[in-house]
mmCIF file of C-alpha atoms in Angstrom:
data_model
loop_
_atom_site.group_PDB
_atom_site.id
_atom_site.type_symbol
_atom_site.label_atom_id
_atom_site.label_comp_id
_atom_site.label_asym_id
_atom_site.label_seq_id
_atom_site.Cartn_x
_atom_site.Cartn_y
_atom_site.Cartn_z
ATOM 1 C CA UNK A 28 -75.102 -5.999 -29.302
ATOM 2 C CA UNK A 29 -74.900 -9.534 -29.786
ATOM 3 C CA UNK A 30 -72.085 -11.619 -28.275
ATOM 4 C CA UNK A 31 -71.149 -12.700 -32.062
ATOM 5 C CA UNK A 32 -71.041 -9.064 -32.820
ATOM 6 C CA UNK A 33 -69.037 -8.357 -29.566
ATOM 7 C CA UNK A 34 -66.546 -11.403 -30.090
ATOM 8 C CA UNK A 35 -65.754 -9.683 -33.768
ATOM 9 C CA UNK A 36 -65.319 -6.462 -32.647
ATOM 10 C CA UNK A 37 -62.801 -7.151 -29.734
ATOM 11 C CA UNK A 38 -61.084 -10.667 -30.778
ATOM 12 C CA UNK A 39 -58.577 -9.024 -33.210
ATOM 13 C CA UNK A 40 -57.097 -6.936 -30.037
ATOM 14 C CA UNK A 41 -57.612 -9.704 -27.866
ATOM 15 C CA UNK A 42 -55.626 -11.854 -30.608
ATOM 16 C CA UNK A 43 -52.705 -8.702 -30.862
ATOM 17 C CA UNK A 44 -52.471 -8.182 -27.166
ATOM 18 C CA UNK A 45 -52.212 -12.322 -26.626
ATOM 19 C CA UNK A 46 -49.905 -12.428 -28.901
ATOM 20 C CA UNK A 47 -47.381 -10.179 -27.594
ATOM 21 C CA UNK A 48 -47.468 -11.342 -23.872
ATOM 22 C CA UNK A 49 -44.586 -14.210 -24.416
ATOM 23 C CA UNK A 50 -42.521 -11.980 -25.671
ATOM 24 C CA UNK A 51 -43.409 -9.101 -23.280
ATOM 25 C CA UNK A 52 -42.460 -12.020 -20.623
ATOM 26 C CA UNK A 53 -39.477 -13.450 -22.034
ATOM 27 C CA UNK A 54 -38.064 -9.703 -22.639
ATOM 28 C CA UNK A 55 -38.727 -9.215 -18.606
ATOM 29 C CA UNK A 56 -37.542 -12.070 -17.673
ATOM 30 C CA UNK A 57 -34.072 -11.344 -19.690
ATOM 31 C CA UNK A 58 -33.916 -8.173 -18.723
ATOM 32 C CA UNK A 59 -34.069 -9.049 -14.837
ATOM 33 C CA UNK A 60 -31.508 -11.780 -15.722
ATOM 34 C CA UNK A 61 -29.250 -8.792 -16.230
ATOM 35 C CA UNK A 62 -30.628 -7.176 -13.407
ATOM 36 C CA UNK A 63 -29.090 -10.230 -11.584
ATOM 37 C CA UNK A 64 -25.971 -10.443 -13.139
ATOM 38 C CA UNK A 65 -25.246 -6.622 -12.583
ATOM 39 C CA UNK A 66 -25.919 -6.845 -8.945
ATOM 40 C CA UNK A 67 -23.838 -10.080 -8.480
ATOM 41 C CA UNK A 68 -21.222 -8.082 -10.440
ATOM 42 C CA UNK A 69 -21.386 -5.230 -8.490
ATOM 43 C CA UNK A 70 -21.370 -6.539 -5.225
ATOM 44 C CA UNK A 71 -18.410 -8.852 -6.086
ATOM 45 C CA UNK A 72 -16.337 -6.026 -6.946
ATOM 46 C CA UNK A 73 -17.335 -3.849 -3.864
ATOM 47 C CA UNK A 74 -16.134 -6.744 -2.134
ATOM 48 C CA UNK A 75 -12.823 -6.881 -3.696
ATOM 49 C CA UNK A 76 -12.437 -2.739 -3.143
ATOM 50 C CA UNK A 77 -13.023 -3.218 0.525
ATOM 51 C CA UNK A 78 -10.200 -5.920 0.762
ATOM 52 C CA UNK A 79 -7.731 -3.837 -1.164
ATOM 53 C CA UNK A 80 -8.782 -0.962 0.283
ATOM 54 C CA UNK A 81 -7.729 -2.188 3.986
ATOM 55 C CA UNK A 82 -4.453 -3.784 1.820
ATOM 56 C CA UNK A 83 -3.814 -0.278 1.067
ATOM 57 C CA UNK A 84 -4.510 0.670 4.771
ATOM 58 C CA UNK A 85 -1.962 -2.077 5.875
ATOM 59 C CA UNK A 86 0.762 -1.202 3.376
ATOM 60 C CA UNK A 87 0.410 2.625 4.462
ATOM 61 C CA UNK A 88 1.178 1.915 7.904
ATOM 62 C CA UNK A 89 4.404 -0.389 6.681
ATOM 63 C CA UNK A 90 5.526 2.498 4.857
ATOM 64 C CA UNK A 91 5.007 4.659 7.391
ATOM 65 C CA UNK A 92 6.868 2.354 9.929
ATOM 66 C CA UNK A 93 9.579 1.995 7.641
ATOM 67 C CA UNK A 94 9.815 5.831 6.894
ATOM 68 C CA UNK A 95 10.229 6.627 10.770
ATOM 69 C CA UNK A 96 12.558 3.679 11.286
ATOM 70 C CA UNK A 97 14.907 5.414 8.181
ATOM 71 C CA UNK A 98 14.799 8.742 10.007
ATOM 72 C CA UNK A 99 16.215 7.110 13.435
ATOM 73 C CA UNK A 100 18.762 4.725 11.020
ATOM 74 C CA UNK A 101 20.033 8.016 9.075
ATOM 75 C CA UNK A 102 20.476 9.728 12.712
ATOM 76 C CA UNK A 103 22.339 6.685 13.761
ATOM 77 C CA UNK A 104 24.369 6.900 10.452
ATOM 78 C CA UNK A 105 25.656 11.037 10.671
ATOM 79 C CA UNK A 106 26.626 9.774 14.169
ATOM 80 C CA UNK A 107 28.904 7.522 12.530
ATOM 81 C CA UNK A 108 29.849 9.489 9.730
ATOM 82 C CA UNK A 109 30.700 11.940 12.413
ATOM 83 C CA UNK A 110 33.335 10.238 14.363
ATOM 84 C CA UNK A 111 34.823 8.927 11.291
ATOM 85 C CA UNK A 112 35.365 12.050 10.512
ATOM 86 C CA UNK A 113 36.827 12.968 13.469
ATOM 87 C CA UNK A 114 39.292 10.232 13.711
ATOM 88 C CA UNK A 115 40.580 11.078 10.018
ATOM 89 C CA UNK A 116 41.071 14.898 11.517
ATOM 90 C CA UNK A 117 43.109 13.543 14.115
ATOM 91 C CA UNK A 118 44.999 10.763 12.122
ATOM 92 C CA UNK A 119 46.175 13.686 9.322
ATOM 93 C CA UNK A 120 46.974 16.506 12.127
ATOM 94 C CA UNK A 121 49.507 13.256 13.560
ATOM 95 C CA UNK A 122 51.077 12.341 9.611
ATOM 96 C CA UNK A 123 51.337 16.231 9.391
ATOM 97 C CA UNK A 124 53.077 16.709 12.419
ATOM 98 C CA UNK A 125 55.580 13.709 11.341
ATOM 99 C CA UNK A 126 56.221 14.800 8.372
ATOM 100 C CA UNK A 127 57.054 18.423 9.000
ATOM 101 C CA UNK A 128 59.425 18.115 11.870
ATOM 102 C CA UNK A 129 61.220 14.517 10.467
ATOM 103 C CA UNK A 130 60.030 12.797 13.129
ATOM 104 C CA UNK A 131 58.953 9.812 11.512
ATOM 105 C CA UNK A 132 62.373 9.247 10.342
ATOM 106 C CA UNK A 133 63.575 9.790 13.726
ATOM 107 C CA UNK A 134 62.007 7.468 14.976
ATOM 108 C CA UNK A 135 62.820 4.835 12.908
ATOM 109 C CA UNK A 136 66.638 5.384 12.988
ATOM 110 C CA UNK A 137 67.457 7.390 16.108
ATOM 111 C CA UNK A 138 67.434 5.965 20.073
ATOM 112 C CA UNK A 139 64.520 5.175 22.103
ATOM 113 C CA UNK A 140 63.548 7.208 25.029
ATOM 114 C CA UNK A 141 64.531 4.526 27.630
ATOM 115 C CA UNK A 142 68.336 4.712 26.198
ATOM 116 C CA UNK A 143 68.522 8.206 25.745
ATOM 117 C CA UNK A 144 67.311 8.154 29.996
ATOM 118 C CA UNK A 145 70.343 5.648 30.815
ATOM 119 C CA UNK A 146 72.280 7.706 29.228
ATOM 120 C CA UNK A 147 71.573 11.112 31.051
ATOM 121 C CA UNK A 148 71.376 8.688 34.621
ATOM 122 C CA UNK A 149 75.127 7.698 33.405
ATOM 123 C CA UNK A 150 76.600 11.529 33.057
ATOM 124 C CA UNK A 151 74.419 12.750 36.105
ATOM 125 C CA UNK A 152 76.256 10.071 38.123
ATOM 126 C CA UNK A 153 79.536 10.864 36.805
ATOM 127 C CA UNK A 154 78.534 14.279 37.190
ATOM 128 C CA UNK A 155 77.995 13.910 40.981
ATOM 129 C CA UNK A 156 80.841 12.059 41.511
ATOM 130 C CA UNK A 157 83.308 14.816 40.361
ATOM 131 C CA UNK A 158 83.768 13.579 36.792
ATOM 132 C CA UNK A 159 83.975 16.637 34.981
ATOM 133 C CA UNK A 160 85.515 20.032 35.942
ATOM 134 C CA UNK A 161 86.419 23.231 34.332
ATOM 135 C CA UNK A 162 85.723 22.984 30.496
ATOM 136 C CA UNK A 163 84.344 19.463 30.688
ATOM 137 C CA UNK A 164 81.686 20.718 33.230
ATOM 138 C CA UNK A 165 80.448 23.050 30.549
ATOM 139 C CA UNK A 166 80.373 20.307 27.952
ATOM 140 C CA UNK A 167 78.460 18.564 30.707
ATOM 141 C CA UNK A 168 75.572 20.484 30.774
ATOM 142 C CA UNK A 169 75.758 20.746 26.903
ATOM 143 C CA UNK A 170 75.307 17.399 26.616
ATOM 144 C CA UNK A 171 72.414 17.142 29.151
ATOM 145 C CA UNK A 172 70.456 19.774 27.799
ATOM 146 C CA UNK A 173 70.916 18.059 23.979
ATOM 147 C CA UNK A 174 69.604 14.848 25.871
ATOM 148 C CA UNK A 175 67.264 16.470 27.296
ATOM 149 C CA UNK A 176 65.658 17.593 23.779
ATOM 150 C CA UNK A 177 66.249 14.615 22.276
ATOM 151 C CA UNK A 178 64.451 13.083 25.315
ATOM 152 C CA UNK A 179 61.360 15.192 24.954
ATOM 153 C CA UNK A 180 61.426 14.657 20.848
ATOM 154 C CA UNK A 181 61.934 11.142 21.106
ATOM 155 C CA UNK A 182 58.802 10.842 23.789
ATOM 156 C CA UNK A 183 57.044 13.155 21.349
ATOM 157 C CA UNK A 184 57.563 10.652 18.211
ATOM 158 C CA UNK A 185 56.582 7.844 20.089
ATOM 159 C CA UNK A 186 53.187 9.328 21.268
ATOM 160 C CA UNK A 187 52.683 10.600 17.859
ATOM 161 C CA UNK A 188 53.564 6.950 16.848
ATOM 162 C CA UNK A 189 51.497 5.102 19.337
ATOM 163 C CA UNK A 190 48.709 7.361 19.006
ATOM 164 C CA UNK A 191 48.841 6.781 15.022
ATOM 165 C CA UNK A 192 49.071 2.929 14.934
ATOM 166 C CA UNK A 193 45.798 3.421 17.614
ATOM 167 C CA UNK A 194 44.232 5.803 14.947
ATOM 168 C CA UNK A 195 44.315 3.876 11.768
ATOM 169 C CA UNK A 196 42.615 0.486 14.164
ATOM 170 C CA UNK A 197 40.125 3.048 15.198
ATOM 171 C CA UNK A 198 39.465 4.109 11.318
ATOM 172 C CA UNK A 199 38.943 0.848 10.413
ATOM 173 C CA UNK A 200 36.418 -0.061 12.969
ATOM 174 C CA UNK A 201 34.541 3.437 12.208
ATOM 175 C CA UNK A 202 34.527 2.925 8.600
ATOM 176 C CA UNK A 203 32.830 -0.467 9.339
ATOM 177 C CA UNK A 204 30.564 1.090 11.492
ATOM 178 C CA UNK A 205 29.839 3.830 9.332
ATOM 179 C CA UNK A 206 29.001 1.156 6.362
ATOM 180 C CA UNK A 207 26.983 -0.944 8.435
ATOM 181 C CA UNK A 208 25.070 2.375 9.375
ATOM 182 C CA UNK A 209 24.360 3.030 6.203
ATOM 183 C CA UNK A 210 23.409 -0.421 4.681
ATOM 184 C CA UNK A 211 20.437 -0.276 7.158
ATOM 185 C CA UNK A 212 19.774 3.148 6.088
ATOM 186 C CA UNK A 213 19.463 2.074 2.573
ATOM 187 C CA UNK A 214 17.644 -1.662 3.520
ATOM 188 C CA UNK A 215 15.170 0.161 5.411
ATOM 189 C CA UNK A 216 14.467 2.997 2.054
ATOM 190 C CA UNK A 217 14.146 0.077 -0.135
ATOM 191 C CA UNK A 218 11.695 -1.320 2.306
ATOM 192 C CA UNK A 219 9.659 1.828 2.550
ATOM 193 C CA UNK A 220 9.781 2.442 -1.450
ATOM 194 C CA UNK A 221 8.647 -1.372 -1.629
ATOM 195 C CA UNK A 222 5.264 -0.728 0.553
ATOM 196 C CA UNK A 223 5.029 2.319 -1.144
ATOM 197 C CA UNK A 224 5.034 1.129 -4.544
ATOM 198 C CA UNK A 225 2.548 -1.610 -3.743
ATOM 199 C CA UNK A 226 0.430 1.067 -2.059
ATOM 200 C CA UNK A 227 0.070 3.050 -4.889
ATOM 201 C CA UNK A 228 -0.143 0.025 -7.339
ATOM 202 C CA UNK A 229 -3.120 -1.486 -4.663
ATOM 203 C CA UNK A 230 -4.722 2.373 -4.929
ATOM 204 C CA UNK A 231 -4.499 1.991 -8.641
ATOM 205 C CA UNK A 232 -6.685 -0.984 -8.351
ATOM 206 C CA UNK A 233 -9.113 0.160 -6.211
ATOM 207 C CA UNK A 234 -10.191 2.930 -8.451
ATOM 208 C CA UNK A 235 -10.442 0.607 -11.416
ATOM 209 C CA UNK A 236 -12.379 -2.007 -9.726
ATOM 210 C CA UNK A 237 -14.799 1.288 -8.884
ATOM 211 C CA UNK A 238 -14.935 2.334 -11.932
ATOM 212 C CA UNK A 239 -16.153 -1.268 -12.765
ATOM 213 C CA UNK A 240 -18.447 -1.597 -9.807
ATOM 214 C CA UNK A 241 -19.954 2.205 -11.139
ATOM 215 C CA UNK A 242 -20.492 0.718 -14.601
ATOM 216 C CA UNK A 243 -22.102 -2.711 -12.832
ATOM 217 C CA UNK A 244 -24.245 -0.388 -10.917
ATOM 218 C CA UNK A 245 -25.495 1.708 -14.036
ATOM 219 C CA UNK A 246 -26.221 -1.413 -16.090
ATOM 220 C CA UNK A 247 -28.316 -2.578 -13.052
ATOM 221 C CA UNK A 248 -30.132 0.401 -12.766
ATOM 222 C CA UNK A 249 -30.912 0.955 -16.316
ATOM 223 C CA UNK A 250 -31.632 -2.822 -16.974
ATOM 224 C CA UNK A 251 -34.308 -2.908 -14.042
ATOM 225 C CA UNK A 252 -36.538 0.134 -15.245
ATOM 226 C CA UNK A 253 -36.091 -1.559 -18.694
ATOM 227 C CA UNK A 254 -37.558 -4.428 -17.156
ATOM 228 C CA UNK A 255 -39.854 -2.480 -14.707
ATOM 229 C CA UNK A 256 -41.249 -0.878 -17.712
ATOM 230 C CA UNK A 257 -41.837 -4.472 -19.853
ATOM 231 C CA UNK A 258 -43.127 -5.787 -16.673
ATOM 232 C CA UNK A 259 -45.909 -2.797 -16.531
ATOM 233 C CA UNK A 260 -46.760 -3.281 -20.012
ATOM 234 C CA UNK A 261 -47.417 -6.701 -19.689
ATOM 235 C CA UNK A 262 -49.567 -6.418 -16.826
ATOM 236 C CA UNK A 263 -51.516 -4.052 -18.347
ATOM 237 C CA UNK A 264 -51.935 -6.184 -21.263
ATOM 238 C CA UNK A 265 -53.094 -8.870 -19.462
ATOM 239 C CA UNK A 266 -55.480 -6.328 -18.019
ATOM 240 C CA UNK A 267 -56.926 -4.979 -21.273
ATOM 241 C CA UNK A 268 -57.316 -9.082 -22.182
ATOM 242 C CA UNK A 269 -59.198 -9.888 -19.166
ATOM 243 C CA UNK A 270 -61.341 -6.768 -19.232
ATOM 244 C CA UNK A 271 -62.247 -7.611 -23.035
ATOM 245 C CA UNK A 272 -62.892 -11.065 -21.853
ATOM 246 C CA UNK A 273 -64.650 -9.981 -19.025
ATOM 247 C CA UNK A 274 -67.279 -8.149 -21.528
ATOM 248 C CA UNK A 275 -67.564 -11.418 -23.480
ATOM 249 C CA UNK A 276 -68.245 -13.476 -20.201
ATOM 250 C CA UNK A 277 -70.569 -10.731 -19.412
ATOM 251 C CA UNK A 278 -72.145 -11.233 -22.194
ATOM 252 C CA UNK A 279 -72.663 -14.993 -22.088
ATOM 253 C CA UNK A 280 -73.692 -15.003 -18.663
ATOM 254 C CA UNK A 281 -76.720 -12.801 -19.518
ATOM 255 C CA UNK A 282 -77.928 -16.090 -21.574
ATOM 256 C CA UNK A 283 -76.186 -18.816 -19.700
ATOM 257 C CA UNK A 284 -76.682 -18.547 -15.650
ATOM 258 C CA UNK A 285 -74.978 -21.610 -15.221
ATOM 259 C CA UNK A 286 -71.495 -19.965 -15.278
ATOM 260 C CA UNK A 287 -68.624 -22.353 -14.871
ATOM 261 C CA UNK A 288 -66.823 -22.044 -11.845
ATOM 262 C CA UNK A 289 -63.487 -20.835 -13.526
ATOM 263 C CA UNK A 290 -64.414 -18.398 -15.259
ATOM 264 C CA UNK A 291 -65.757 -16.448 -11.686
ATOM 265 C CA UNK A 292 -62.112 -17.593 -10.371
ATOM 266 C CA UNK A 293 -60.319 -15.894 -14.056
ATOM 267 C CA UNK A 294 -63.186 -12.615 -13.349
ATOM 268 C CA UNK A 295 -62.142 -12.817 -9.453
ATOM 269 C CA UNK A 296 -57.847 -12.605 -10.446
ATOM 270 C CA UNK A 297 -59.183 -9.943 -12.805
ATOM 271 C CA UNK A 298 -60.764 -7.958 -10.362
ATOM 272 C CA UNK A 299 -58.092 -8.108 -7.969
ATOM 273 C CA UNK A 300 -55.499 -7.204 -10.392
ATOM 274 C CA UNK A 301 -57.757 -4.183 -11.666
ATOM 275 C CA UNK A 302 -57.814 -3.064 -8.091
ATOM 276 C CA UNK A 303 -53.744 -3.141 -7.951
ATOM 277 C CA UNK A 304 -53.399 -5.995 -6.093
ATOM 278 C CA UNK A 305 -50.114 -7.981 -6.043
ATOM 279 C CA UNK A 306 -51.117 -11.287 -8.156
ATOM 280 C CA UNK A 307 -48.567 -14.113 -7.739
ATOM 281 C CA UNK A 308 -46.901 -16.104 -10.812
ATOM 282 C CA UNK A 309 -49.287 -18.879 -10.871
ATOM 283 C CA UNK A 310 -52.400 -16.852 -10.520
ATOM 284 C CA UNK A 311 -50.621 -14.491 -13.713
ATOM 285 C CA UNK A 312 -50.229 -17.984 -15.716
ATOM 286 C CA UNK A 313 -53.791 -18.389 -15.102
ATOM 287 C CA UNK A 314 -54.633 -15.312 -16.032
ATOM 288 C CA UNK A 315 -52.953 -15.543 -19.408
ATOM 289 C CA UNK A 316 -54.573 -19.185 -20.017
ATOM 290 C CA UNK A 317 -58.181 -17.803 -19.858
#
């Protein structure tokens, strides 16, 4: 065949396949723009996870810290609560007593122990001194042993009255304590529910920012065999181009020997891209011009 006959049999594909190479390009080059994008994407939200998820870490040991320090504080607290208790026991067994035998009135209205002893001193003097005989000795010892009860009542009510007035001091202060007790108690919950809270918020996060970085990750994958795919049909336009041209060159070499210099280079590229060599943008841009 001759080369005019060769040139109109292959210049209409030539012309087709030439004249979808920009666009093969430009859709590559787009589509590994995304590429791009996805990875950046994707590796900026891996990087957030990994600081949230040693946030998380850091929050879980504050809760933890805080949980244990609750568990000591509520020990501390039934301590408390304990000996308040006890002191109430104590302080109503003392009003009860009081206010069963009358003592409390007593007490208020009746002599103190100290008089009620200068009095018995006073008769046991008299006594030894000769004071009373016959029926008056019997009185005597009537009276002594009736200030000898009161003695031992009056003693009684001021214990019970001592002992009270120390009581209700002692109530106080353990209520105090108590309350103090339990304000850490409840300081040291709210601190553990606070960690908590921002644990499981912070966890929350995590597994959307995964879910993002998944998605990231499936638009890179799927957007680079997109462009993988362009990318191989371009080259193998490019291919199917310089093999047509190659036939044509072929062809005009046959009746001109004196072969210009680039067109060996554009049959050389060819060659080496036919072969599966790795070409490099410039040498593709050459390929493509010839």
């Amino acid at each position: 065949m001759e080369l005019d006959e060769i040139t109109e049999v292959f210049a209409p594909a030539k012309q087709s396949l030439e004249s979808g190479l920009d666009e093969k390009r430009e859709l590559r080059d787009e589509l590994n723009a995304k590429v791009r994008a996805y990875l950046d994407t994707r590796n900026e939200v891996n990087r957030q996870v990994k600081e949230l998820i040693s946030e998380v870490r850091s929050q879980k040991e504050i809760r933890d810290e805080a949980n244990s320090k609750v568990k000591d504080l509520k020990l501390e607290r039934a301590v408390k609560s304990d000996e308040l208790k006890s002191i109430r026991t104590e302080l109503r067994e003392i009003l009860s007593r009081l206010e069963d035998s009358g003592e409390k009135a007593k007490r208020n209205s009746g002599p103190s122990p100290a008089k009620i002893r200068a009095k018995m001193d006073a008769l046991e003097r008299k006594y030894e001194r000769g004071g009373f005989t016959g029926a008056s000795e019997k009185g005597f010892f009537r009276e002594m042993k009736k200030l000898s009860q009161d003695l031992k009542e009056a003693k009684e009510s001021n214990k019970d009255g001592g002992r009270l007035s120390d009581l209700k001091s002692s109530v106080r202060s353990a209520e105090r304590a108590q309350e103090e007790a339990h304000n850490r108690v409840e300081k040291a919950v709210l601190s553990a529910q606070e960690a908590h809270d921002l644990m499981v918020e912070l966890s929350e996060e995590v597994d959307r920012l995964r879910d993002q970085a998944n998605s990231a990750h499936s638009g890179l994958t799927k957007s680079k065999k997109e462009a993988d795919s362009i990318h191989s049909l371009y080259i193998v336009s490019l291919r199917c181009i310089h093999s047509i041209q190659d036939l044509i060159n072929a062809i005009e070499m046959r009746t001109d020997e004196n072969a210009s210099e680039e067109k060996t280079e554009v049959s050389d590229l060819m060659s080496k891209l036919m072969s599966g060599d790795t070409l490099s943008t410039e040498e593709l841009m050459s390929l493509q011009r010839n």
